[in-house]
Short mmCIF file of C-alpha atoms and ligand atoms in Angstrom, two decimals:
data_model
loop_
_atom_site.label_atom_id
_atom_site.label_comp_id
_atom_site.label_asym_id
_atom_site.label_seq_id
_atom_site.Cartn_x
_atom_site.Cartn_y
_atom_site.Cartn_z
CA MET B 915 87.60 82.39 107.12
CA ASP B 916 88.17 85.52 104.96
CA PHE B 917 90.99 87.42 104.02
CA LYS B 918 89.87 88.76 101.25
CA LEU B 919 89.07 92.67 101.28
CA SER B 920 85.08 94.61 100.76
CA GLU B 921 85.23 96.39 97.71
CA GLU B 922 85.56 99.33 99.92
CA GLN B 923 88.63 99.04 101.48
CA LEU B 924 90.46 98.06 98.24
CA LEU B 925 89.34 101.71 96.81
CA ILE B 926 89.79 103.14 99.24
CA LYS B 927 93.54 101.44 100.07
CA GLU B 928 93.90 102.49 96.10
CA ALA B 929 93.18 105.75 96.90
CA ALA B 930 95.78 106.11 99.82
CA ARG B 931 98.08 104.92 97.43
CA ASP B 932 97.85 106.65 94.85
CA PHE B 933 97.50 110.06 97.08
CA ALA B 934 100.89 109.34 99.04
CA LYS B 935 102.71 108.29 95.39
CA ASN B 936 102.06 111.09 93.62
CA GLU B 937 100.98 114.11 96.49
CA LEU B 938 104.03 112.90 99.65
CA LEU B 939 106.94 111.34 97.50
CA PRO B 940 107.83 114.72 95.57
CA GLY B 941 109.43 116.58 98.23
CA VAL B 942 109.55 113.98 101.50
CA ILE B 943 112.91 114.12 101.07
CA GLU B 944 113.54 117.51 101.78
CA ARG B 945 110.48 117.72 104.54
CA ASP B 946 112.60 115.30 106.07
CA GLU B 947 115.68 117.19 106.08
CA LYS B 948 114.12 120.42 107.09
CA GLN B 949 112.13 119.05 109.48
CA GLU B 950 109.01 121.08 108.03
CA PHE B 951 105.68 120.60 108.84
CA PRO B 952 103.41 118.44 106.17
CA LYS B 953 101.28 121.40 106.43
CA GLU B 954 99.67 121.05 102.46
CA GLN B 955 99.74 117.17 102.78
CA VAL B 956 97.13 117.05 105.84
CA LYS B 957 95.38 119.92 103.60
CA LYS B 958 94.64 117.35 101.26
CA MET B 959 95.02 114.30 103.34
CA ALA B 960 91.62 116.15 105.05
CA GLU B 961 89.56 116.08 102.00
CA LEU B 962 90.36 113.00 101.53
CA GLY B 963 88.50 111.94 105.17
CA PHE B 964 91.63 110.61 106.39
CA LEU B 965 92.08 112.22 109.16
CA GLY B 966 88.92 111.31 110.60
CA MET B 967 88.31 107.25 109.54
CA MET B 968 86.62 106.02 112.44
CA THR B 969 84.95 108.78 113.27
CA SER B 970 81.18 108.94 113.05
CA PRO B 971 79.71 111.04 109.89
CA GLU B 972 77.56 112.67 112.43
CA TYR B 973 80.65 114.02 114.01
CA GLY B 974 82.50 114.81 110.29
CA GLY B 975 83.93 111.87 109.91
CA SER B 976 84.20 109.01 107.51
CA GLY B 977 83.13 106.36 109.88
CA MET B 978 84.52 103.41 108.41
CA ASP B 979 85.96 100.39 109.75
CA THR B 980 89.96 99.88 112.10
CA ILE B 981 90.31 98.07 109.18
CA SER B 982 89.89 100.62 106.18
CA TYR B 983 92.38 102.45 108.45
CA VAL B 984 95.33 100.26 108.97
CA MET B 985 95.60 100.33 104.91
CA VAL B 986 95.39 103.42 105.24
CA MET B 987 98.40 103.81 107.54
CA GLU B 988 100.13 101.67 105.04
CA GLU B 989 100.28 102.98 102.71
CA ILE B 990 101.26 106.44 103.78
CA SER B 991 103.43 104.70 105.63
CA LYS B 992 105.26 103.28 102.58
CA ILE B 993 106.42 106.83 101.63
CA ASP B 994 106.51 109.51 104.15
CA ALA B 995 105.72 108.59 107.95
CA SER B 996 106.01 112.03 109.12
CA CYS B 997 102.02 112.46 107.53
CA SER B 998 100.83 108.76 109.18
CA VAL B 999 101.92 109.66 112.53
CA ILE B 1000 99.61 113.16 111.81
CA VAL B 1001 96.43 110.71 110.68
CA SER B 1002 97.50 108.23 113.94
CA VAL B 1003 97.22 110.60 116.78
CA ASN B 1004 94.64 112.88 114.85
CA ASN B 1005 92.35 109.55 114.62
CA SER B 1006 93.38 106.27 117.65
CA LEU B 1007 94.28 109.27 120.44
CA VAL B 1008 92.41 112.53 119.71
CA CYS B 1009 89.22 111.42 117.62
CA TRP B 1010 88.70 108.20 118.60
CA GLY B 1011 89.33 109.13 122.63
CA LEU B 1012 86.26 111.93 121.98
CA GLU B 1013 83.98 110.05 120.52
CA ASN B 1014 83.99 107.30 122.72
CA TYR B 1015 84.19 109.05 126.08
CA GLY B 1016 83.23 113.19 125.00
CA THR B 1017 80.01 114.82 126.09
CA GLU B 1018 77.55 116.00 123.37
CA GLU B 1019 78.32 119.60 124.13
CA GLN B 1020 82.55 117.89 124.34
CA LYS B 1021 81.80 116.42 120.66
CA LYS B 1022 79.56 119.12 118.99
CA LYS B 1023 82.76 121.41 120.47
CA TYR B 1024 85.36 119.54 118.63
CA LEU B 1025 84.94 116.61 117.49
CA THR B 1026 83.25 117.71 114.86
CA ARG B 1027 85.95 119.56 113.51
CA LEU B 1028 89.20 117.30 114.17
CA ALA B 1029 87.55 114.57 112.47
CA SER B 1030 87.15 117.02 109.02
CA GLY B 1031 90.72 117.71 109.59
CA GLU B 1032 89.28 121.46 109.57
CA ILE B 1033 92.27 121.70 113.19
CA ILE B 1034 94.15 118.72 114.41
CA GLY B 1035 94.06 117.14 118.34
CA ALA B 1036 97.58 116.43 120.62
CA PHE B 1037 97.51 114.01 123.16
CA CYS B 1038 99.64 114.55 125.81
CA LEU B 1039 100.07 111.15 127.84
CA SER B 1040 104.03 111.71 128.43
CA GLU B 1041 105.78 113.67 130.80
CA PRO B 1042 110.11 114.26 131.46
CA GLU B 1043 109.53 111.04 134.62
CA ALA B 1044 106.77 110.01 133.31
CA GLY B 1045 106.83 108.10 129.85
CA SER B 1046 106.45 104.20 130.52
CA ASP B 1047 105.34 104.84 133.28
CA ALA B 1048 102.61 106.57 133.06
CA THR B 1049 100.90 106.21 136.63
CA SER B 1050 103.16 108.26 137.79
CA GLN B 1051 101.23 111.46 136.44
CA LYS B 1052 102.92 114.91 137.85
CA THR B 1053 100.99 116.66 136.06
CA THR B 1054 97.98 118.19 138.18
CA ALA B 1055 94.54 119.51 137.25
CA ILE B 1056 93.44 120.54 141.02
CA GLU B 1057 89.77 122.10 141.16
CA LYS B 1058 88.58 125.26 142.00
CA ASP B 1059 85.67 128.12 141.60
CA GLY B 1060 83.75 125.02 138.65
CA HIS B 1061 87.29 124.95 136.88
CA TYR B 1062 90.58 122.99 136.69
CA ILE B 1063 94.46 124.59 137.24
CA ILE B 1064 96.64 122.64 135.41
CA ASN B 1065 100.30 123.09 136.01
CA GLY B 1066 103.48 121.23 134.62
CA THR B 1067 105.07 119.95 132.09
CA LYS B 1068 104.99 117.35 128.84
CA ASN B 1069 107.18 115.99 126.92
CA TRP B 1070 106.83 114.26 122.83
CA ILE B 1071 103.55 115.89 122.11
CA THR B 1072 103.52 114.61 118.25
CA ASN B 1073 101.46 117.90 116.18
CA GLY B 1074 103.01 119.97 120.29
CA GLY B 1075 103.48 123.20 117.79
CA THR B 1076 100.63 122.84 115.34
CA ALA B 1077 97.51 121.15 116.98
CA ASP B 1078 94.91 123.29 118.79
CA VAL B 1079 92.96 121.10 120.66
CA TYR B 1080 95.06 119.06 123.42
CA LEU B 1081 94.18 116.01 125.39
CA VAL B 1082 95.73 116.28 128.64
CA ILE B 1083 96.01 113.98 131.85
CA ALA B 1084 96.50 115.72 134.97
CA GLN B 1085 96.75 113.73 139.22
CA THR B 1086 93.94 116.20 140.14
CA HIS B 1087 93.72 113.31 143.55
CA PRO B 1088 97.71 112.59 144.41
CA GLU B 1089 96.80 110.43 147.62
CA LYS B 1090 94.19 108.25 144.73
CA LYS B 1091 97.43 107.22 142.39
CA HIS B 1092 96.22 106.17 138.99
CA LYS B 1093 92.62 107.03 140.62
CA GLY B 1094 92.19 110.05 140.38
CA ILE B 1095 94.30 111.37 137.21
CA ASN B 1096 92.06 113.09 134.85
CA ALA B 1097 92.12 113.56 130.73
CA PHE B 1098 90.70 117.65 129.90
CA ILE B 1099 90.24 119.65 126.65
CA LEU B 1100 92.45 122.49 126.41
CA GLU B 1101 93.34 125.31 123.51
CA LYS B 1102 96.12 126.63 122.18
CA GLY B 1103 96.38 129.79 123.43
CA MET B 1104 94.63 129.51 126.69
CA PRO B 1105 96.75 131.95 129.09
CA GLY B 1106 99.39 130.03 130.70
CA PHE B 1107 99.62 127.74 127.84
CA GLU B 1108 103.29 127.43 126.99
CA ILE B 1109 104.63 125.10 123.70
CA GLY B 1110 108.06 124.61 123.98
CA PRO B 1111 110.92 124.39 121.59
CA LYS B 1112 110.56 121.76 118.71
CA GLU B 1113 112.36 118.37 119.53
CA GLN B 1114 115.26 117.86 116.81
CA LYS B 1115 114.22 114.46 115.51
CA LEU B 1116 116.38 111.19 113.70
CA GLY B 1117 113.33 110.51 112.28
CA ILE B 1118 109.50 110.90 111.34
CA ARG B 1119 111.73 114.63 111.13
CA GLY B 1120 108.64 116.43 109.25
CA SER B 1121 106.66 115.62 112.61
CA ASP B 1122 105.97 118.39 114.62
CA THR B 1123 107.06 116.77 118.25
CA HIS B 1124 107.36 120.25 121.16
CA SER B 1125 107.73 119.40 124.71
CA LEU B 1126 104.67 121.94 126.42
CA ILE B 1127 103.85 123.63 129.62
CA PHE B 1128 101.30 125.04 131.58
CA ASN B 1129 101.78 127.54 134.37
CA ASP B 1130 98.04 127.52 136.28
CA VAL B 1131 95.84 127.34 133.13
CA LYS B 1132 92.54 127.66 134.21
CA VAL B 1133 90.70 124.90 131.96
CA PRO B 1134 86.57 124.88 132.64
CA LYS B 1135 84.86 121.82 134.88
CA GLU B 1136 83.08 120.89 130.77
CA ASN B 1137 86.33 119.85 129.76
CA ARG B 1138 87.40 116.97 131.82
CA ILE B 1139 86.77 114.02 129.16
CA GLY B 1140 84.19 111.11 131.37
CA GLU B 1141 84.20 111.15 134.89
CA ASP B 1142 86.11 112.01 137.78
CA GLY B 1143 89.12 109.95 138.03
CA PHE B 1144 88.53 108.50 134.51
CA GLY B 1145 91.77 109.68 132.87
CA PHE B 1146 94.22 107.17 132.85
CA LYS B 1147 91.47 104.61 132.63
CA PHE B 1148 90.88 106.71 128.92
CA ALA B 1149 94.56 106.52 128.34
CA MET B 1150 94.68 103.40 128.75
CA LYS B 1151 91.98 102.64 126.38
CA THR B 1152 92.61 104.82 123.67
CA LEU B 1153 96.30 103.92 123.95
CA ALA B 1154 95.48 100.46 123.14
CA GLY B 1155 94.04 101.78 119.60
CA GLY B 1156 96.79 103.58 119.30
CA ARG B 1157 98.75 101.24 119.59
CA ILE B 1158 97.28 99.31 116.06
CA GLY B 1159 97.88 102.51 114.11
CA ILE B 1160 101.30 102.67 115.03
CA ALA B 1161 101.23 98.69 114.55
CA ALA B 1162 100.46 99.93 110.81
CA GLN B 1163 102.75 102.32 110.30
CA ALA B 1164 105.89 100.19 111.20
CA LEU B 1165 103.88 97.77 108.59
CA GLY B 1166 103.42 100.23 106.20
CA ILE B 1167 107.51 101.05 106.84
CA ALA B 1168 108.89 97.78 106.66
CA SER B 1169 106.53 97.28 102.99
CA GLY B 1170 108.37 100.92 102.00
CA ALA B 1171 111.89 99.27 102.36
CA TYR B 1172 110.64 96.46 101.03
CA GLU B 1173 109.38 97.25 97.96
CA LEU B 1174 112.66 99.76 97.23
CA ALA B 1175 114.89 97.35 97.96
CA LYS B 1176 113.20 94.67 95.61
CA GLU B 1177 113.65 97.21 93.19
CA TYR B 1178 116.63 97.98 92.77
CA SER B 1179 117.77 94.08 93.93
CA LYS B 1180 116.15 93.85 89.97
CA VAL B 1181 118.07 96.02 88.17
CA ARG B 1182 121.68 96.56 89.86
CA LYS B 1183 123.89 94.61 88.84
CA SER B 1184 127.60 92.69 90.34
CA PHE B 1185 129.51 90.25 89.55
CA GLY B 1186 127.69 89.87 85.86
CA THR B 1187 123.87 90.04 86.66
CA GLU B 1188 121.01 91.51 88.84
CA ILE B 1189 122.12 91.60 92.56
CA CYS B 1190 118.76 89.72 92.75
CA ASN B 1191 120.17 86.18 91.18
CA HIS B 1192 122.65 86.42 93.72
CA GLN B 1193 120.56 84.15 96.77
CA ALA B 1194 122.92 86.57 99.67
CA ILE B 1195 120.06 89.24 98.25
CA ALA B 1196 116.41 86.83 97.70
CA PHE B 1197 117.16 85.39 100.85
CA LYS B 1198 116.82 88.30 101.72
CA LEU B 1199 113.94 89.65 100.43
CA ALA B 1200 112.36 85.80 101.15
CA ASP B 1201 112.80 86.36 104.70
CA MET B 1202 112.03 90.66 104.57
CA HIS B 1203 108.51 89.21 103.18
CA THR B 1204 107.33 86.43 105.41
CA GLN B 1205 108.14 88.88 108.04
CA ILE B 1206 106.44 91.39 106.80
CA GLU B 1207 103.06 88.99 105.60
CA ALA B 1208 103.28 88.05 109.87
CA ALA B 1209 103.59 91.83 110.68
CA ARG B 1210 100.05 92.01 107.96
CA HIS B 1211 98.50 89.80 109.62
CA LEU B 1212 98.82 90.22 112.96
CA VAL B 1213 97.48 94.46 112.06
CA ILE B 1214 94.44 93.38 110.61
CA LYS B 1215 93.47 90.50 113.50
CA ALA B 1216 93.51 93.81 115.45
CA ALA B 1217 91.93 95.66 113.61
CA TRP B 1218 89.89 92.79 113.04
CA ASP B 1219 89.12 92.71 116.76
CA LYS B 1220 88.82 96.37 117.40
CA ASP B 1221 85.53 95.89 114.54
CA ASN B 1222 84.22 93.26 115.46
CA GLY B 1223 83.94 94.64 119.42
CA HIS B 1224 86.13 91.63 120.49
CA ASP B 1225 89.72 92.90 122.90
CA TYR B 1226 91.96 93.69 121.72
CA ASP B 1227 94.69 94.68 124.29
CA LEU B 1228 96.65 91.73 123.50
CA SER B 1229 95.77 91.56 119.82
CA GLY B 1230 97.09 95.77 119.13
CA ALA B 1231 100.53 94.59 121.81
CA MET B 1232 101.64 91.75 119.40
CA ALA B 1233 100.84 93.32 116.28
CA LYS B 1234 103.05 96.94 118.23
CA LEU B 1235 105.82 94.64 119.44
CA TYR B 1236 106.02 92.44 115.73
CA ALA B 1237 105.42 94.91 113.40
CA SER B 1238 107.89 97.42 115.06
CA GLN B 1239 110.73 94.75 115.25
CA VAL B 1240 110.03 94.23 111.24
CA ALA B 1241 110.48 96.94 110.45
CA MET B 1242 113.35 97.97 111.92
CA ASP B 1243 115.13 94.68 110.59
CA THR B 1244 113.91 95.16 107.48
CA ALA B 1245 114.99 98.70 106.68
CA ILE B 1246 118.16 97.87 107.60
CA GLU B 1247 118.18 94.92 105.76
CA ALA B 1248 117.57 97.52 102.85
CA VAL B 1249 119.91 100.23 103.15
CA GLN B 1250 122.13 96.85 103.15
CA ILE B 1251 120.50 95.95 99.86
CA HIS B 1252 121.83 99.19 98.45
CA GLY B 1253 124.84 99.13 99.70
CA GLY B 1254 126.46 102.98 98.90
CA ASN B 1255 123.55 103.66 98.27
CA GLY B 1256 120.64 103.05 101.11
CA TYR B 1257 123.22 105.44 102.32
CA VAL B 1258 122.42 108.50 100.54
CA LYS B 1259 119.55 110.48 100.62
CA GLU B 1260 117.83 110.00 97.55
CA TYR B 1261 117.61 106.80 97.69
CA HIS B 1262 114.42 107.17 100.62
CA VAL B 1263 116.11 103.21 103.06
CA GLU B 1264 117.76 105.54 105.38
CA ARG B 1265 115.15 107.90 106.06
CA LEU B 1266 112.93 104.53 105.60
CA MET B 1267 115.37 102.64 108.87
CA ARG B 1268 115.12 106.30 110.76
CA ASP B 1269 111.90 105.50 110.62
CA ALA B 1270 111.51 103.26 111.85
CA LYS B 1271 113.56 103.01 114.39
CA ILE B 1272 110.67 105.25 116.24
CA THR B 1273 107.49 102.54 116.21
CA GLN B 1274 109.85 100.99 118.64
CA ILE B 1275 109.32 103.56 121.50
CA TYR B 1276 106.58 105.30 120.84
CA GLU B 1277 102.85 104.68 122.01
CA GLY B 1278 104.08 102.18 124.45
CA THR B 1279 108.21 101.20 124.19
CA SER B 1280 108.48 97.69 122.94
CA GLU B 1281 109.17 96.57 126.39
CA ILE B 1282 105.41 97.92 127.55
CA GLN B 1283 104.46 95.69 125.12
CA LYS B 1284 106.02 92.36 126.93
CA ILE B 1285 103.68 93.85 130.24
CA VAL B 1286 100.34 94.71 127.92
CA ILE B 1287 100.81 91.16 126.12
CA SER B 1288 101.57 88.64 129.44
CA ARG B 1289 100.58 90.82 131.65
CA GLY B 1290 96.99 89.58 129.53
CA LEU B 1291 98.02 85.76 128.51
CA LEU B 1292 98.80 85.29 133.19
CA ALA B 1293 95.43 86.76 133.15
CA GLU B 1294 93.38 84.38 131.03
N1 COS W 966 92.59 99.54 129.21
C1 COS W 966 91.57 99.73 130.53
N2 COS W 966 92.24 100.03 131.49
C2 COS W 966 92.96 99.63 131.53
C3 COS W 966 93.73 99.45 130.83
C4 COS W 966 93.37 99.33 129.20
N3 COS W 966 93.60 98.66 128.54
N4 COS W 966 95.78 98.72 130.75
C5 COS W 966 95.39 99.13 132.77
N5 COS W 966 94.42 99.59 133.01
C6 COS W 966 93.88 100.22 134.38
C7 COS W 966 93.88 98.59 135.15
O1 COS W 966 92.90 98.09 135.42
C8 COS W 966 94.33 99.79 136.50
O2 COS W 966 92.90 99.88 136.97
P1 COS W 966 92.48 99.46 138.17
O3 COS W 966 93.34 99.28 139.87
O4 COS W 966 90.84 100.37 138.66
O5 COS W 966 92.02 97.72 138.18
C9 COS W 966 95.29 100.78 136.13
O6 COS W 966 94.94 101.19 135.17
C10 COS W 966 96.84 100.77 136.61
O7 COS W 966 97.15 99.73 135.36
P2 COS W 966 98.67 98.61 135.96
O8 COS W 966 97.72 98.45 137.98
O9 COS W 966 98.70 98.00 135.04
O10 COS W 966 99.61 100.11 135.48
P3 COS W 966 101.44 99.83 135.61
O11 COS W 966 101.90 101.19 136.64
O12 COS W 966 101.49 98.32 136.30
O13 COS W 966 101.23 99.58 134.34
C11 COS W 966 101.06 100.07 131.76
C12 COS W 966 100.15 100.07 132.86
C13 COS W 966 102.47 99.89 131.74
C14 COS W 966 99.93 98.45 131.12
C15 COS W 966 101.00 101.65 131.71
O14 COS W 966 101.82 102.56 132.35
C16 COS W 966 101.26 101.62 130.23
O15 COS W 966 100.31 101.24 129.60
N6 COS W 966 102.36 102.12 130.16
C17 COS W 966 102.87 102.97 128.85
C18 COS W 966 102.34 104.54 128.33
C19 COS W 966 102.44 104.69 127.43
O16 COS W 966 102.30 104.06 126.23
N7 COS W 966 103.17 105.78 126.83
C20 COS W 966 103.84 106.45 125.88
C21 COS W 966 102.94 107.73 125.63
S1 COS W 966 101.87 108.35 125.09
S2 COS W 966 103.31 108.35 122.98
#
């Protein structure tokens, strides 16, 4: 068993850490306050190759492994989880899905531009009445004269307003239930494709979340991903990898909050000494660090499973379930250690606490992860 990172993995981790400190930290509070999309920062992440990290260089990506990807996700999330969710969706859901299941034409036309970060993508599964219950898709895609006609609404779509390419899951044969679902590539600007208002969110406020409305959107047949009826499997396979990215995001939020709390406890004084000298605080730091290390091992194990061709449905779900709980718990404790200052924006931990919550909800709630884990265990 080797816990050592390779030279390349260490270098990329360091590059991400420097980038987050120098380019994301300035302005992160203002972007959160104004719900401002990090347009310039996304451009820089594209230049660093962070938007198509695992995509092959043949299609404009960086050709790195999943371990490098989770390192980058952790470092970015320590500072700005609004930026890391953009990285996660583009990498895990959009680029990975297209590279693994798209046709050569689809890869040439879309993946190359997505992986290089020239454009960004969105993954559209959730609906007003189909979040956790993903098989109950109400959006329809009816085949007609060599095209599909798409009608329906998608909800809570990350990159909803800023993406150029959208992977949309829709029902083609309702009588076949999940076996009748398909996935399609849609482009912004297709007639009948409308972007709904931006959601006003508790956390990850810099990320751009919208509902999408499709009114008779005509999509060429060659934009369907995979065989007829492959859409639900496509969504499940893609989300399984996405959960590793979100687990890494949660890990980053937890580490960011912990590091801030530790530093603060070394300078803030009470009862004549730095507060880290009180066991009440020191023990909190001990718990936080131990839990973060445990989460890190789960995240890296899931990434390693993916890189080594092992099944990662379970390890990814366990990593997300645990890391998102650790993110929430650690961020709450970090606010507590900061006392009154923890409740104030300039100390950053209140934002991390708000950002942490979504990691227990998106790409499968914690309850869904428990379904995936328990079903997997019982099927063994
Ligand atoms: N990989 C491949 N196929 C998978 C899969 C996976 N990880 N998970 C499920 N499937 C397949 C099943 O094998 C089954 O196909 P077959 O009938 O051909 O065997 C099909 O998908 C339906 O699966 P299942 O019967 O388990 O469906 P359920 O409705 O009971 O539940 C869950 C499936 C709950 C796991 C699924 O709906 C889910 O993940 N929901 C959460 C969705 C989500 O993450 N939403 C957030 C949106 S993205 S922000």
